[in-house]
Short mmCIF file of C-alpha atoms in Angstrom, two decimals:
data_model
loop_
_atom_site.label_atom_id
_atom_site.label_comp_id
_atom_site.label_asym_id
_atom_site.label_seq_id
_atom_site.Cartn_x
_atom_site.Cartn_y
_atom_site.Cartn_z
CA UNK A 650 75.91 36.34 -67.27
CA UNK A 651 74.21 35.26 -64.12
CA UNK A 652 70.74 36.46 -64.48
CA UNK A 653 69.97 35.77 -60.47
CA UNK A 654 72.56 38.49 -59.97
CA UNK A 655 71.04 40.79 -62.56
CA UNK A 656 67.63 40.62 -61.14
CA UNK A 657 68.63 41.53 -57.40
CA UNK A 658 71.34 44.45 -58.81
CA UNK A 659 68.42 46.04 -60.55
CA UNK A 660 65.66 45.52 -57.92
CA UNK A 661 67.88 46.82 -55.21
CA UNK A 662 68.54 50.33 -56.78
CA UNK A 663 64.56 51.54 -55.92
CA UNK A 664 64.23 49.32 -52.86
CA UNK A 665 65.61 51.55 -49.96
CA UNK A 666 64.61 55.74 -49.08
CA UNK A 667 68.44 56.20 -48.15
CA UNK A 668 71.76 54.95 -49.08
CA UNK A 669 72.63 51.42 -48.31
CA UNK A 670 75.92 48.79 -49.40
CA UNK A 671 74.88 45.59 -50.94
CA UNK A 672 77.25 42.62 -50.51
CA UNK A 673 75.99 39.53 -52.88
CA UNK A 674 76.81 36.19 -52.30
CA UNK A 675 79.89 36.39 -54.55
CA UNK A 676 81.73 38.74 -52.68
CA UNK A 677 80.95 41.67 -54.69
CA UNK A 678 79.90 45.15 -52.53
CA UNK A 679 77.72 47.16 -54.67
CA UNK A 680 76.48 50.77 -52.97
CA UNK A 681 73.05 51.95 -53.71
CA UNK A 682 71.97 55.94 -53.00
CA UNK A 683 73.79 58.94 -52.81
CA UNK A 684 75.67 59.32 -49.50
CA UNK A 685 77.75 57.29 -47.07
CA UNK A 686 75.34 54.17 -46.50
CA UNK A 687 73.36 53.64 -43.75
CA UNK A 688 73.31 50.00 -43.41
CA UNK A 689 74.10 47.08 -45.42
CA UNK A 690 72.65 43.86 -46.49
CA UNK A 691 74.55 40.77 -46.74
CA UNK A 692 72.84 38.22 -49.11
CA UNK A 693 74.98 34.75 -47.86
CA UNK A 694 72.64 32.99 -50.61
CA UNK A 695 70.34 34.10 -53.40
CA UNK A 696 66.26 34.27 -52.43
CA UNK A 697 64.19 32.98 -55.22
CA UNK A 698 63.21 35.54 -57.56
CA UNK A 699 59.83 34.24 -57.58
CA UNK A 700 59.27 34.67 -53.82
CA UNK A 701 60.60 37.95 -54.12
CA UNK A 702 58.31 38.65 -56.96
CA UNK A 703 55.40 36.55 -55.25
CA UNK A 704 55.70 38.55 -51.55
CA UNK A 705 58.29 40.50 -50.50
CA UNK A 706 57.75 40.77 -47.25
CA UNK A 707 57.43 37.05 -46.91
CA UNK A 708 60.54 36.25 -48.69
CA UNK A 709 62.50 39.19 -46.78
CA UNK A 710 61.05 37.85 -43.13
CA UNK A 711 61.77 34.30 -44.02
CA UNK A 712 65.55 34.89 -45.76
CA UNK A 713 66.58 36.58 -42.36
CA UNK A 714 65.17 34.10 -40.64
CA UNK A 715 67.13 31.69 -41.98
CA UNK A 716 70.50 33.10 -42.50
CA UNK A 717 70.44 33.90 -46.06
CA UNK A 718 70.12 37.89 -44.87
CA UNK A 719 72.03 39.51 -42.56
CA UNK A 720 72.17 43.32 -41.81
CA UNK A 721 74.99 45.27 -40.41
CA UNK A 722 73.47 48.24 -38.33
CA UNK A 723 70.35 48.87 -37.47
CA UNK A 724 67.15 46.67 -38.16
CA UNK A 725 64.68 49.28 -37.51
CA UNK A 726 66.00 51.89 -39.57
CA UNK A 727 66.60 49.02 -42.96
CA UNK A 728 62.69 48.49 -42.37
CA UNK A 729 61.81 52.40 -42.12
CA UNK A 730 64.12 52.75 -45.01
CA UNK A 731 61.86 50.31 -46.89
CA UNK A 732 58.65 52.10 -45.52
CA UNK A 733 60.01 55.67 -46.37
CA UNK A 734 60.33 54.89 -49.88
CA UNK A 735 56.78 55.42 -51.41
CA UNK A 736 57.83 53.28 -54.65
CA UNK A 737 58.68 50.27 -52.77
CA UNK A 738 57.35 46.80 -53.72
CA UNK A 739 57.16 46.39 -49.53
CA UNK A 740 54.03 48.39 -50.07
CA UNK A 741 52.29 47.07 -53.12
CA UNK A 742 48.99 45.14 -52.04
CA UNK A 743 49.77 41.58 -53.24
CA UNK A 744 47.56 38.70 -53.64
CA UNK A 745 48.54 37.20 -50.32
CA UNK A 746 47.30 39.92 -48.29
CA UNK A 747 44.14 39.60 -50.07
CA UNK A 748 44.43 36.00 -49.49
CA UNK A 749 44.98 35.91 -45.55
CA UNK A 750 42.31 38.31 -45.03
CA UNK A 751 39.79 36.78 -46.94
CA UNK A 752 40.86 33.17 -45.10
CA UNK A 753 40.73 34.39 -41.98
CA UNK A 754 38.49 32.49 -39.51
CA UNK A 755 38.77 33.80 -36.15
CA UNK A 756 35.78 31.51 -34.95
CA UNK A 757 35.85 30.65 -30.78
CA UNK A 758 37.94 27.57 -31.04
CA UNK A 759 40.38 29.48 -34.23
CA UNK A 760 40.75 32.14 -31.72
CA UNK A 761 41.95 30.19 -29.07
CA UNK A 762 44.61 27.99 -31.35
CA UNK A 763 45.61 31.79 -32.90
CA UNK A 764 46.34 33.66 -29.05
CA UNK A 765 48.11 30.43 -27.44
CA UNK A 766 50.50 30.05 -30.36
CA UNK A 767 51.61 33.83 -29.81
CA UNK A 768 51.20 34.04 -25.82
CA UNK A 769 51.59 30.64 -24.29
CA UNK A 770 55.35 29.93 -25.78
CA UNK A 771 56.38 30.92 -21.67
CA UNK A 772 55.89 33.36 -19.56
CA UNK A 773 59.95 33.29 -18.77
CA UNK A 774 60.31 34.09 -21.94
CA UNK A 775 58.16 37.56 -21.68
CA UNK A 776 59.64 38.16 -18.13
CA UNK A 777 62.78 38.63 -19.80
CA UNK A 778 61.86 41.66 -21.89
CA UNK A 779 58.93 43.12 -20.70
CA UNK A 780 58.83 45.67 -18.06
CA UNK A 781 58.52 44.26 -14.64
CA UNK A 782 54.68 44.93 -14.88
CA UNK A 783 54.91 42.08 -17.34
CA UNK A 784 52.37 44.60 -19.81
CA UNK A 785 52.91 43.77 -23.53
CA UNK A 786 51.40 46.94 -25.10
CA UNK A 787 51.80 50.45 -26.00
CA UNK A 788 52.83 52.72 -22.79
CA UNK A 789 52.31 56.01 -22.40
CA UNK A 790 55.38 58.44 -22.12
CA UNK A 791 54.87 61.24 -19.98
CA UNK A 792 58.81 62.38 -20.44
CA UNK A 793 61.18 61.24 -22.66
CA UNK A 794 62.68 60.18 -19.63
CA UNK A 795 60.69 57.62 -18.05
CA UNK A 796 61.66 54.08 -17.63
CA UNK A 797 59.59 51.55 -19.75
CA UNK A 798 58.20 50.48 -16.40
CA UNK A 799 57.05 54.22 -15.43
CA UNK A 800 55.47 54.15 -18.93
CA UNK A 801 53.59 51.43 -18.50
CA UNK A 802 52.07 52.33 -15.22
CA UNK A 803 51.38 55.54 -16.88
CA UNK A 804 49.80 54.02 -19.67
CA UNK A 805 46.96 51.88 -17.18
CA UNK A 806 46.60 55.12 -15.32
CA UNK A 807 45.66 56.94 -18.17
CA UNK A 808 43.55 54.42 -19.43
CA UNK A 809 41.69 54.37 -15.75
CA UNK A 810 41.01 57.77 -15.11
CA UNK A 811 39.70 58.11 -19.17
CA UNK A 812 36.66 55.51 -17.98
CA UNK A 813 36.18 58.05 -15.09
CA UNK A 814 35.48 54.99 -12.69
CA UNK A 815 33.62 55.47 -9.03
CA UNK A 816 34.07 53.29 -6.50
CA UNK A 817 31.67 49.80 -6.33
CA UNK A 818 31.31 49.85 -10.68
CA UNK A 819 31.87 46.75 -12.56
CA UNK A 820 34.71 46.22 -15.02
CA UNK A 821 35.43 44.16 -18.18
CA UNK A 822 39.12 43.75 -19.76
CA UNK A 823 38.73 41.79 -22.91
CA UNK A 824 42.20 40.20 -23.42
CA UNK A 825 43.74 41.37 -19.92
CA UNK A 826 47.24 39.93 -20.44
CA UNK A 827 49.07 39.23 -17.17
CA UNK A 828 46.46 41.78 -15.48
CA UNK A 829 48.59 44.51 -14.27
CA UNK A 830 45.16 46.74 -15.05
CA UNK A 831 42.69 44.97 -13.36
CA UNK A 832 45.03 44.98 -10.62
CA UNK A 833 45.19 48.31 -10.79
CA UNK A 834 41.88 49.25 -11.10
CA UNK A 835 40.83 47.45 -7.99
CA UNK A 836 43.56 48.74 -5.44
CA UNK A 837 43.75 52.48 -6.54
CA UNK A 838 39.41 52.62 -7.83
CA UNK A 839 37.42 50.32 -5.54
CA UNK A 840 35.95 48.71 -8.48
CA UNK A 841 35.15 44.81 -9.00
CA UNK A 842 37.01 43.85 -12.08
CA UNK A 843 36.96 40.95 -14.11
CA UNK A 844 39.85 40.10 -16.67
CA UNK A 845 39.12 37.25 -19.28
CA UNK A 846 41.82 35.83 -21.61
CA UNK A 847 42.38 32.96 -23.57
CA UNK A 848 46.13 32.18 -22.74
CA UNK A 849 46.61 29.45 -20.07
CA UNK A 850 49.87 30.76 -19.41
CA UNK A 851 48.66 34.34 -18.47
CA UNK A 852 45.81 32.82 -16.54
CA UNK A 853 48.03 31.04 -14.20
CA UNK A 854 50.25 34.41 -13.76
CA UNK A 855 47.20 36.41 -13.34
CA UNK A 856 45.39 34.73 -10.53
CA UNK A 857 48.67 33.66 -8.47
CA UNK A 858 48.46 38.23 -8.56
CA UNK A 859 45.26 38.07 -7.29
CA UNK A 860 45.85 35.90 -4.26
CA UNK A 861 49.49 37.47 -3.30
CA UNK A 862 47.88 40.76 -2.84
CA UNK A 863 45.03 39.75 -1.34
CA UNK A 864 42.43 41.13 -3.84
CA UNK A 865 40.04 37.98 -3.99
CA UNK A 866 37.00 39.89 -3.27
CA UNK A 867 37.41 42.73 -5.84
CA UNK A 868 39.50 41.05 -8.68
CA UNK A 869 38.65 37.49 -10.92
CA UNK A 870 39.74 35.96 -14.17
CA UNK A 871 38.59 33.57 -16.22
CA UNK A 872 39.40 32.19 -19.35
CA UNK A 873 36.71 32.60 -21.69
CA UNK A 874 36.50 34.08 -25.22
CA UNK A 875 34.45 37.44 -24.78
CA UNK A 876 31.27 35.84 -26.52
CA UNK A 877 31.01 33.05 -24.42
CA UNK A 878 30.72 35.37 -21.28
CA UNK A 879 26.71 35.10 -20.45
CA UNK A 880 24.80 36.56 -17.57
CA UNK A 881 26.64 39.70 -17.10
CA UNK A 882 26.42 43.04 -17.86
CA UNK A 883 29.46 45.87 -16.66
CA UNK A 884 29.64 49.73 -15.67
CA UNK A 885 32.41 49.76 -17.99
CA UNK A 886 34.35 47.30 -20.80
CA UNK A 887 38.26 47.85 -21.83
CA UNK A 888 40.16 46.29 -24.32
CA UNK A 889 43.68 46.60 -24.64
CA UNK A 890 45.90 45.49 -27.61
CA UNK A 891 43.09 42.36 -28.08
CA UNK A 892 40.84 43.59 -31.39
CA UNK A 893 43.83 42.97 -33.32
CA UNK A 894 43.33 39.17 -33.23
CA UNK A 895 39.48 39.34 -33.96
CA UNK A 896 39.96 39.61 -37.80
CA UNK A 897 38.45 41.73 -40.22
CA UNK A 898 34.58 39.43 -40.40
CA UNK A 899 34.25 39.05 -36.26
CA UNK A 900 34.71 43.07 -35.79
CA UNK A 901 31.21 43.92 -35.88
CA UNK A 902 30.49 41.09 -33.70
CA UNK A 903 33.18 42.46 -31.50
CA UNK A 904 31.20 45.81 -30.95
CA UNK A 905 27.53 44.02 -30.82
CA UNK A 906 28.99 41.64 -27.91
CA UNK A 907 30.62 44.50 -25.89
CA UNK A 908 27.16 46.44 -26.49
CA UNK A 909 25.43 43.29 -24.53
CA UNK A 910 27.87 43.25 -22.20
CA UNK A 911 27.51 47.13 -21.05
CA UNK A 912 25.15 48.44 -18.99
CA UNK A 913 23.04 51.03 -20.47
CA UNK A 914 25.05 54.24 -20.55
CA UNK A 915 28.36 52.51 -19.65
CA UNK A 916 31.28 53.06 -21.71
CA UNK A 917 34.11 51.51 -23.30
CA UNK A 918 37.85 52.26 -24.25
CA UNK A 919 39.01 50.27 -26.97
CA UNK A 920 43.45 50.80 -27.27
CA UNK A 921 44.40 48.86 -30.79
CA UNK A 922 46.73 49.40 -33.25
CA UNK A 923 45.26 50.81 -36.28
CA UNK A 924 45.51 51.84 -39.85
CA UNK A 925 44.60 54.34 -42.65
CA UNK A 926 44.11 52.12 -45.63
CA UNK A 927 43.12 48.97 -46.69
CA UNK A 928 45.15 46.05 -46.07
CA UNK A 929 44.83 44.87 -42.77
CA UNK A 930 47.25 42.13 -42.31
CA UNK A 931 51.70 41.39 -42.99
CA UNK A 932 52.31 38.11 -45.05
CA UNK A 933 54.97 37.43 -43.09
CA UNK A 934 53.27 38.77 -39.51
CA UNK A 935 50.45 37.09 -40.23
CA UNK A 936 52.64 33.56 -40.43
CA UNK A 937 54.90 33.61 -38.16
CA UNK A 938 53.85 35.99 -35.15
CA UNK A 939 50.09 36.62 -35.10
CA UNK A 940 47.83 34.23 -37.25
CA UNK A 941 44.58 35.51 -37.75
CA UNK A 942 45.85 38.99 -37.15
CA UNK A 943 43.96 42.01 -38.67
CA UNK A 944 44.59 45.50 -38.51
CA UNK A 945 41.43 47.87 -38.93
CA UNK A 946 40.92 51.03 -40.31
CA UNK A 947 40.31 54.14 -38.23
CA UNK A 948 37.13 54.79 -40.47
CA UNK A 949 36.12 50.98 -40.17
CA UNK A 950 36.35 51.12 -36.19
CA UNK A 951 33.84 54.52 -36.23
CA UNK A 952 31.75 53.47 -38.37
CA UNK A 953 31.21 49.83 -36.45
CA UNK A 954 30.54 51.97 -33.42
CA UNK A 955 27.96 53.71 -35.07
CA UNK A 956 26.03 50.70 -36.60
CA UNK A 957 25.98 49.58 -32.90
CA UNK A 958 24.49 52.67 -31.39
CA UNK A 959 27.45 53.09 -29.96
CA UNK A 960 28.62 57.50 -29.22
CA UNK A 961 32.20 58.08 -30.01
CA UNK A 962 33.57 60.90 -27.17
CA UNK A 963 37.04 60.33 -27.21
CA UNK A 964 40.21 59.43 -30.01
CA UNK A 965 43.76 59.92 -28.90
CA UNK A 966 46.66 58.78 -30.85
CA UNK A 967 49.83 57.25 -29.42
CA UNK A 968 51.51 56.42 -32.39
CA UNK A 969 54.92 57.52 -30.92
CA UNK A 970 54.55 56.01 -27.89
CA UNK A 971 54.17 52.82 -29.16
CA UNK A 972 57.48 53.38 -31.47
CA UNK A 973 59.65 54.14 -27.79
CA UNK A 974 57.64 51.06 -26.53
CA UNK A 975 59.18 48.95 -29.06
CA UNK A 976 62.60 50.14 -29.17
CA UNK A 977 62.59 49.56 -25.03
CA UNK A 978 61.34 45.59 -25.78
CA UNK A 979 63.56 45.35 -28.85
CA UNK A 980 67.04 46.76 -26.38
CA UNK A 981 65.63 44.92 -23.82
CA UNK A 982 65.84 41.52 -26.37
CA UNK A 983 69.17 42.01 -26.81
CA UNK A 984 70.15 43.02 -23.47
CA UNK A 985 68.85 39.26 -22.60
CA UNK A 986 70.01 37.65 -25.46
CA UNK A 987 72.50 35.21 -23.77
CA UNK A 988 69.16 33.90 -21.43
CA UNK A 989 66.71 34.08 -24.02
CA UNK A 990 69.68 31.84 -26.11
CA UNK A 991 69.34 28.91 -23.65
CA UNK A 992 65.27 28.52 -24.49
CA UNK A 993 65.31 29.05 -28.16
CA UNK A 994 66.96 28.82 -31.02
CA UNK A 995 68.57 31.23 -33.60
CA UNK A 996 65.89 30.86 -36.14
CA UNK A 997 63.30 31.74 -33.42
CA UNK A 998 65.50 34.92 -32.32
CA UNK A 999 66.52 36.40 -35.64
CA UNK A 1000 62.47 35.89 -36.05
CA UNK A 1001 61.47 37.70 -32.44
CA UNK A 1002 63.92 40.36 -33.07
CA UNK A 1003 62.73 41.36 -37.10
CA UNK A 1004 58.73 41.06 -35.38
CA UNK A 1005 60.44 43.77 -32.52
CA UNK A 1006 62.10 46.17 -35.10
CA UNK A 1007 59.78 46.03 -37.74
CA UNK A 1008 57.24 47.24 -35.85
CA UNK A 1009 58.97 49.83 -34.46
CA UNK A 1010 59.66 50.97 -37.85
CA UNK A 1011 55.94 50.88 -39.19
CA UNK A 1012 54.74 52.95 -36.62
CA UNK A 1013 58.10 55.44 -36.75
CA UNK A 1014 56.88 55.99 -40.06
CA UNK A 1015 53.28 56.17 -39.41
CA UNK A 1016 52.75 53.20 -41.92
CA UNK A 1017 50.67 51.88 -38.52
CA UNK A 1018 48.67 54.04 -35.85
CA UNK A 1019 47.74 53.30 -32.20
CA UNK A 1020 44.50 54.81 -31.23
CA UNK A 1021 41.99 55.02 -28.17
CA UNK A 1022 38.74 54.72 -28.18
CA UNK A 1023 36.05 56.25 -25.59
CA UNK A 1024 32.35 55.11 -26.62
CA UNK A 1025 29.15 54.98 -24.84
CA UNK A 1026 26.52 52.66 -25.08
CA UNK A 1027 23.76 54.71 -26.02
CA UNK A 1028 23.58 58.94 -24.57
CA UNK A 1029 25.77 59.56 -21.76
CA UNK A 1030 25.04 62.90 -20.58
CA UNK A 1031 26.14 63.00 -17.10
CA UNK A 1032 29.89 62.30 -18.55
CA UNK A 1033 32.40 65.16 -18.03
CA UNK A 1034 32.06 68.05 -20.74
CA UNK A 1035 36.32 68.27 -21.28
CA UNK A 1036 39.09 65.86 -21.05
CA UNK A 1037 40.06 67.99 -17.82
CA UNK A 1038 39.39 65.17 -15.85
CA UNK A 1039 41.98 62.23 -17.73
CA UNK A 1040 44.26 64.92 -16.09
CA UNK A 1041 43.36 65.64 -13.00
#
């Protein structure tokens, strides 16, 4: 009797919400669920049972990586599958997640190391997916029918009118990627912006922006980690898809330096991807795509704000949004594949396109959460009484 084979026959049957075909490494095609199957795994070699055992998620990310998976059909709905069922080992806290949180050490210089090794592997490479904007967070989908590109503009036009900015304020993005909203905010607002980010490769993007359209005197970046930015205060502070990367012991440090940084009165919008329980970080994320990634809790984040004096006006959800965001990048992967094939290899793409799909599928299935923030530093009361004017 092979035992290997026993083990994975009798872990399979509770691993998936919906019917699924099995093939083993033998040959044999074993069908799980009731139903016609919705996808199927091909095991081309057995995973040790102690990874398995040790960290799914790990030994799951790592086997497709490397060719001992494959999946025929979809890879976002074999994730949500995993996700959907409530008894899956996919969602047991294990010791590594307590692990990587606890090691975290997001420190200036950690920081730096952590956003370069996600962000400055080529800005070709992001071109090639990404809407033309070159934005690599959640848009905003107005209609089911809007181009990616549509939704991102959407998204920093939302963002802009929920900070209610007047013509001649100051502005602070935290993180400001390839600075399509700084950009923004100067040509359609008036407003002198300044976008700070630790990625050389953005950087260089960013300010060859500034100079082709001319917007020297209204838009600068620098790179900088936000607590090494002295001397200046701002009308208002934005953060988009950045607090992720702080890690769970620099978050209240995150809030006390964006309070220094505000004028008194000004307010902030923080945009991050949240969540509803403790855990706060993917083995298998956390290795290969975003070291020294956290994901907070929605109750963390308010009560941080609070400790900080800071007034909580506004929370919006976008769950969804982001979900349509990722299946647009994830198409979009594949659409490029045969470019993207010439600068990396296949153990880099099987990796890019799990990190794609996965994600899709945790927020599909609400295991994640995206989520604005409006705050003020202090009383605002001069700030509109409804959210008729995000709209208007």
């Amino acid at each position: 009797m092979n035992l290997d084979k026993v083990f994975y026959q009798n872990f399979m049957k509770n691993l998936f919400a919906d019917p699924c075909e099995v093939k083993f490494w033998d040959g044999e095609v074993v069908n799980y669920g009731a139903g016609e199957a919705q996808f199927r795994i091909d095991f081309n070699e057995p995973i040790a049972k102690r990874e398995i055992i040790n960290d799914l998620s790990l030994a799951f990310g790592e086997g497709y990586m490397q060719k001992k998976i494959d999946i025929e059909g979809s890879v976002q709905k074999v994730v949500e599958s995993l996700f959907n069922n409530q008894d899956s080992p996919l969602l047991t806290k294990n010791s590594y997640l307590k692990l990587a949180k606890i090691l975290s050490n997001n420190n200036v210089r950690k920081s730096k190391e952590n956003i370069q090794y996600h962000y400055d592997i080529g800005n070709d490479f992001y071109r090639l997916w990404l809407d033309e904007t070159m934005t690599y967070s959640c848009a905003y989908f107005k209609s089911p029918e809007d181009s990616l590109t549509q939704a991102q503009y959407n998204k920093v036009d939302h963002i802009l009118s929920k900070l209610n900015l007047k013509p001649g304020q100051t502005l602070l993005d935290i993180g400001c990627g390839w600075g399509e909203l700084i950009l923004t905010a100067a040509k359609t607002h008036q407003v002198k912006a300044l976008g700070i980010t630790l990625s050389a490769e953005q950087y260089t993007q960013v300010l060859e922006r500034i100079h082709n359209e001319g917007l020297q005197d209204l838009v600068e970046v620098q790179i900088v980690d936000y607590r090494e930015l002295m001397g200046r205060t701002f009308d208002r502070v934005v953060s988009v898809g950045m607090l992720e990367h702080v890690g769970k012991e620099y978050l209240n440090e995150y809030f006390s330096t964006v309070r220094s940084l505000l004028n008194d009165s000004g307010v902030s919008l923080l945009h991050c991807i949240t969540g509803y329980e403790e855990g706060g970080t993917n083995s298998w994320i956390n290795k290969y795509i975003f070291p020294g990634g956290y994901i907070p809790m929605v109750q963390e984040l308010v009560k941080l704000m609070a400790v900080n004096s800071f007034y909580l006006i506004d929370l919006e959800s976008l769950r969804e949004h982001y979900t349509r965001t990722l299946e647009h990048w994830a198409q979009n992967f594949e659409q490029a594949l045969p470019l993207i094939q010439k600068m990396k290899d296949e153990t880099f793409i099987r990796m890019w396109r799990l990190y794609l799909n996965s994600c899709a599928a945790s927020f599909h299935t609400g295991n994640i959460d995206l989520h604005q923030f409006l705050f003020t530093k202090g009383v605002n009361n001069s700030w509109p009484m409804t959210r008729k004017y995000m709209y208007s």
